[in-house]
Coordinates of N, CA, C and O in Angstrom, one line a residue:
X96 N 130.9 88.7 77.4 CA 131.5 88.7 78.7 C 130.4 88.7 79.8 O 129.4 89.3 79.4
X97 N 130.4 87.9 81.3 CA 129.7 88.0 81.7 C 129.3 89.0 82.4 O 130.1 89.8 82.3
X98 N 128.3 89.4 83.3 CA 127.8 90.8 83.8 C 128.6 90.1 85.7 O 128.9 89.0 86.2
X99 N 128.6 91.3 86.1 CA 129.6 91.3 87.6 C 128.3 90.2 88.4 O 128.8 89.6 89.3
X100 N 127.1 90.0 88.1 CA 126.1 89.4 88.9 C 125.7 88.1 88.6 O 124.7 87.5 89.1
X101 N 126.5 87.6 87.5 CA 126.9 86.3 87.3 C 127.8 85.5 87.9 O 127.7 84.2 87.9
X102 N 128.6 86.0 88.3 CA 130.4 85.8 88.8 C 129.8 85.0 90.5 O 128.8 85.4 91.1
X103 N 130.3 84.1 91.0 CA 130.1 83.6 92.3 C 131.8 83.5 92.4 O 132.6 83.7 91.5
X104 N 132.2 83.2 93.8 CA 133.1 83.1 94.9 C 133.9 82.1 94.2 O 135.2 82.2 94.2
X105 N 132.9 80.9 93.4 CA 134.0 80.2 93.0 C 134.7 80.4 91.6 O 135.6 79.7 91.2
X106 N 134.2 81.4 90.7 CA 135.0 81.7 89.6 C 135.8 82.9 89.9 O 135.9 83.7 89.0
X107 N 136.4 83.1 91.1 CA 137.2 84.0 91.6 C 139.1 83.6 90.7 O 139.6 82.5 90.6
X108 N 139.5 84.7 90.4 CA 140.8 84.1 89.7 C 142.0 85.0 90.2 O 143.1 85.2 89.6
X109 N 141.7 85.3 91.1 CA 142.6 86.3 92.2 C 142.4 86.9 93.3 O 141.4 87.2 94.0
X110 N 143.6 86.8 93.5 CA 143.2 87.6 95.5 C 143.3 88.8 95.6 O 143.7 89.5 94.7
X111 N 143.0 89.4 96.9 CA 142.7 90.6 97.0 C 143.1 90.7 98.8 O 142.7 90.2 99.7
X112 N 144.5 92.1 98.5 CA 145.3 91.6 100.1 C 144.6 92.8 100.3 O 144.3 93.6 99.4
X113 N 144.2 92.9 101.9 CA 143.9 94.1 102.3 C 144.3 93.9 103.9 O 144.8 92.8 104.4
X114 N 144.0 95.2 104.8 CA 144.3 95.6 105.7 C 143.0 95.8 106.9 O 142.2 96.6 106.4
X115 N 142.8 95.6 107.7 CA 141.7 96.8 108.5 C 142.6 96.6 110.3 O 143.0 95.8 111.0
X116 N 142.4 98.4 110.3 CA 142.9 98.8 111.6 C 141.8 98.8 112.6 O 140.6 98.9 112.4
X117 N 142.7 98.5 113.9 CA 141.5 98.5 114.9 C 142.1 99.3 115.6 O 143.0 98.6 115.9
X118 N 142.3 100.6 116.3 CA 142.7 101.7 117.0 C 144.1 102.4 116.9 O 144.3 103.4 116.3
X119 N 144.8 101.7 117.5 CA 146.0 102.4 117.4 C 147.6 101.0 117.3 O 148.3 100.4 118.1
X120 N 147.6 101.1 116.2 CA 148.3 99.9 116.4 C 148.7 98.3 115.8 O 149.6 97.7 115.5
X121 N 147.3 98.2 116.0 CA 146.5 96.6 115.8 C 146.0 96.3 114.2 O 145.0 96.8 113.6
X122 N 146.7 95.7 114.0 CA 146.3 95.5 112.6 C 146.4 94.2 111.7 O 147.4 93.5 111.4
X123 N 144.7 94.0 111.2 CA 144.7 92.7 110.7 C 144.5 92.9 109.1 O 143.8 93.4 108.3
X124 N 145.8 91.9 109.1 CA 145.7 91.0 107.6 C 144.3 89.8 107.2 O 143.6 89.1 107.9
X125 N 144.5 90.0 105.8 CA 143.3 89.3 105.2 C 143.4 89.5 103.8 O 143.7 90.5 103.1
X126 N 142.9 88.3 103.5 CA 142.7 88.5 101.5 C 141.3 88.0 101.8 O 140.8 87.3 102.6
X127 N 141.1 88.7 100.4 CA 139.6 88.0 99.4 C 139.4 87.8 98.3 O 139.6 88.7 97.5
X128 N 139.0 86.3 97.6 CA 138.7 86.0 96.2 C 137.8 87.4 95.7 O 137.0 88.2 96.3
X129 N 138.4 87.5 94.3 CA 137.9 88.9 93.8 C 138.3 87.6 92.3 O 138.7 86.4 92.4
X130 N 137.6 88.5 90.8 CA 137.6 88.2 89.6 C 138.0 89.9 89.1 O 137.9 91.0 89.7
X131 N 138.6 89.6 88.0 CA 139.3 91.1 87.4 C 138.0 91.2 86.3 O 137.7 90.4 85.4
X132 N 137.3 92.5 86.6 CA 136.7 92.6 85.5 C 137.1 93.3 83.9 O 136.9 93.1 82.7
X133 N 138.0 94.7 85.2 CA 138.8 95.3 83.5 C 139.8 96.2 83.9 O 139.8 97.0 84.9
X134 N 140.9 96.0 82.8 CA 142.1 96.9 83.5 C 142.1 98.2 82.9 O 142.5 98.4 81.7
X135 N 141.8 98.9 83.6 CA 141.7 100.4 83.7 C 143.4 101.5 83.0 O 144.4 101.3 83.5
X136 N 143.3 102.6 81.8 CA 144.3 102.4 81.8 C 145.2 103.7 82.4 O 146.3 104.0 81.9
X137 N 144.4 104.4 83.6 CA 145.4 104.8 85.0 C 146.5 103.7 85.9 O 146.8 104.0 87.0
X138 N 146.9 102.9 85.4 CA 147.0 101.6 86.6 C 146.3 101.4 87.4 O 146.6 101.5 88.6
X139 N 144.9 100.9 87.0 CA 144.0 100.7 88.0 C 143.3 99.6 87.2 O 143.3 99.5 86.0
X140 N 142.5 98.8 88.2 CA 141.9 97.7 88.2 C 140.1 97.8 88.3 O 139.6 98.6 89.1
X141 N 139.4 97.1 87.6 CA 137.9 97.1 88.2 C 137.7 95.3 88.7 O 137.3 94.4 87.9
X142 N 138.0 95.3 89.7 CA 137.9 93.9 90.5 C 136.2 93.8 90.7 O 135.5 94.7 90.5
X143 N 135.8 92.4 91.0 CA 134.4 92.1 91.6 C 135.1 91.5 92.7 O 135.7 90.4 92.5
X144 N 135.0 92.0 93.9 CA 135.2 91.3 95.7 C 134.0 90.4 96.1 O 132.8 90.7 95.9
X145 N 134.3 89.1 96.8 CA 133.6 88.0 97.3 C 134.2 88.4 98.7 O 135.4 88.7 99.1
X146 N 132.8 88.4 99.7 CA 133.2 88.1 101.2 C 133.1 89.7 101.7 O 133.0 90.6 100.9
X147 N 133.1 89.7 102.9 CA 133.5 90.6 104.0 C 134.2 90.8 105.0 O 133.8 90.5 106.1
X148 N 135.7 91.4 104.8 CA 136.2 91.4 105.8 C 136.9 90.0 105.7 O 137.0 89.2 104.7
X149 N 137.4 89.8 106.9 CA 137.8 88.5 106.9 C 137.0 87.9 107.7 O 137.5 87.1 108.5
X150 N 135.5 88.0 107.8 CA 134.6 86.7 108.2 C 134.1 85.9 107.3 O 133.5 86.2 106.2
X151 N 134.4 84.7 107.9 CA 134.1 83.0 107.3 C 132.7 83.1 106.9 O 132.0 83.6 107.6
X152 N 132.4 82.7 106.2 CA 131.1 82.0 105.5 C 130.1 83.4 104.7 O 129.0 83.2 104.2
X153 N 130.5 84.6 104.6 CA 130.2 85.6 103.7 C 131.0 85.8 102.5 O 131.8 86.7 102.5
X154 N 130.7 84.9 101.2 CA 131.4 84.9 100.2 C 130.3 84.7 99.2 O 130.5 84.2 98.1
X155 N 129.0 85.0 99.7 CA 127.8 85.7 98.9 C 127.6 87.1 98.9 O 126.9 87.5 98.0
X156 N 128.0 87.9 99.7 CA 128.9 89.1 99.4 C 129.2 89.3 98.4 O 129.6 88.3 97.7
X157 N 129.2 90.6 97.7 CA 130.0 90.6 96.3 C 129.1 92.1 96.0 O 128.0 92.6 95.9
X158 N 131.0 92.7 95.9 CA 131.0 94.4 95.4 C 132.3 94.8 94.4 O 133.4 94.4 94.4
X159 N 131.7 95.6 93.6 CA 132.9 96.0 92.8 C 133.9 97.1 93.6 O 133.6 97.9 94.4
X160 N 135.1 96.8 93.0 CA 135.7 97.8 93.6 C 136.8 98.2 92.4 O 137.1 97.5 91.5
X161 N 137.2 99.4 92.7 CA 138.5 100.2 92.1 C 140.0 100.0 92.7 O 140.1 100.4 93.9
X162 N 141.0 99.5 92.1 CA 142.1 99.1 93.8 C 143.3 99.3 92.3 O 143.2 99.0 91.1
X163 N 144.5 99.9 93.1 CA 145.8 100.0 91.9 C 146.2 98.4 91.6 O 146.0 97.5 92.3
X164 N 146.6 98.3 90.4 CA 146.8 97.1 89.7 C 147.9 96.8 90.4 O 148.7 96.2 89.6
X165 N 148.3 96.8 91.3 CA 149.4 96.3 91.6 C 149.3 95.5 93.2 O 150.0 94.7 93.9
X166 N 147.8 96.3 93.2 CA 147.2 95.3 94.4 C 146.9 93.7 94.1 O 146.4 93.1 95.0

Protein backbone atom coordinates (compact mmCIF):
# COMPACT_ATOMS: atom_id res chain seq x y z
CA UNK A 1 0.00 0.00 0.00
CA UNK A 2 1.09 3.27 -0.63
CA UNK A 3 2.63 5.70 2.17
CA UNK A 4 0.17 8.98 2.78
CA UNK A 5 3.26 11.06 0.86
CA UNK A 6 2.70 9.37 -2.33
CA UNK A 7 -1.06 10.12 -2.66
CA UNK A 8 -1.55 13.67 -4.79
CA UNK A 9 -5.11 15.63 -5.14
CA UNK A 10 -5.69 13.55 -8.05
CA UNK A 11 -5.93 10.06 -6.60
CA UNK A 12 -8.40 11.54 -4.16
CA UNK A 13 -11.48 8.90 -3.98
CA UNK A 14 -13.70 10.99 -1.66
CA UNK A 15 -14.95 14.02 -0.27
CA UNK A 16 -14.57 15.51 2.74
CA UNK A 17 -17.73 18.02 3.86
CA UNK A 18 -16.75 20.39 6.42
CA UNK A 19 -17.77 23.62 7.99
CA UNK A 20 -15.78 26.89 9.16
CA UNK A 21 -17.53 29.62 11.28
CA UNK A 22 -16.79 33.19 11.04
CA UNK A 23 -18.28 34.92 14.33
CA UNK A 24 -21.61 34.62 15.14
CA UNK A 25 -23.70 33.21 12.68
CA UNK A 26 -21.98 33.10 9.28
CA UNK A 27 -21.12 30.00 8.10
CA UNK A 28 -19.29 28.47 5.20
CA UNK A 29 -19.65 25.31 3.50
CA UNK A 30 -16.95 23.45 1.69
CA UNK A 31 -15.57 20.00 0.78
CA UNK A 32 -12.13 18.57 0.13
CA UNK A 33 -10.70 15.67 -1.96
CA UNK A 34 -9.39 13.45 0.82
CA UNK A 35 -8.25 9.43 0.00
CA UNK A 36 -9.34 6.85 2.88
CA UNK A 37 -6.33 5.49 4.24
CA UNK A 38 -7.88 3.00 7.01
CA UNK A 39 -11.09 2.33 8.67
CA UNK A 40 -10.63 2.56 12.13
CA UNK A 41 -12.65 0.13 14.14
CA UNK A 42 -14.35 2.93 16.69
CA UNK A 43 -16.35 4.24 13.57
CA UNK A 44 -13.74 6.23 12.68
CA UNK A 45 -11.78 6.99 9.60
CA UNK A 46 -7.87 7.82 8.87
CA UNK A 47 -8.49 10.10 5.68
CA UNK A 48 -5.38 11.93 3.88
CA UNK A 49 -7.00 15.74 3.21
CA UNK A 50 -5.83 17.71 -0.11
CA UNK A 51 -6.27 21.67 0.09
CA UNK A 52 -7.00 24.27 2.64
CA UNK A 53 -10.04 25.43 3.56
CA UNK A 54 -11.88 26.27 0.78
CA UNK A 55 -9.15 28.19 -1.10
CA UNK A 56 -8.60 27.51 -4.83
CA UNK A 57 -5.32 26.45 -6.03
CA UNK A 58 -3.89 24.73 -2.51
CA UNK A 59 -4.42 21.12 -3.21
CA UNK A 60 -0.60 20.52 -2.56
CA UNK A 61 -1.68 20.70 0.83
CA UNK A 62 -2.03 17.49 2.31
CA UNK A 63 -2.69 16.29 6.12
CA UNK A 64 -4.01 13.37 7.73
CA UNK A 65 -6.80 13.53 9.67
CA UNK A 66 -9.16 11.41 12.11
CA UNK A 67 -13.08 12.40 11.10
CA UNK A 68 -16.31 9.78 12.10
CA UNK A 69 -16.94 7.44 9.17
CA UNK A 70 -19.87 8.80 8.53
CA UNK A 71 -18.27 11.96 7.48
Amino acid sequence: MNQAHDFSSEDATHWLYCQHCFGRGRIKYYRMPCVLLKQINDDRAKVLVFGDRYWAGRDHVKRVRYVGADR
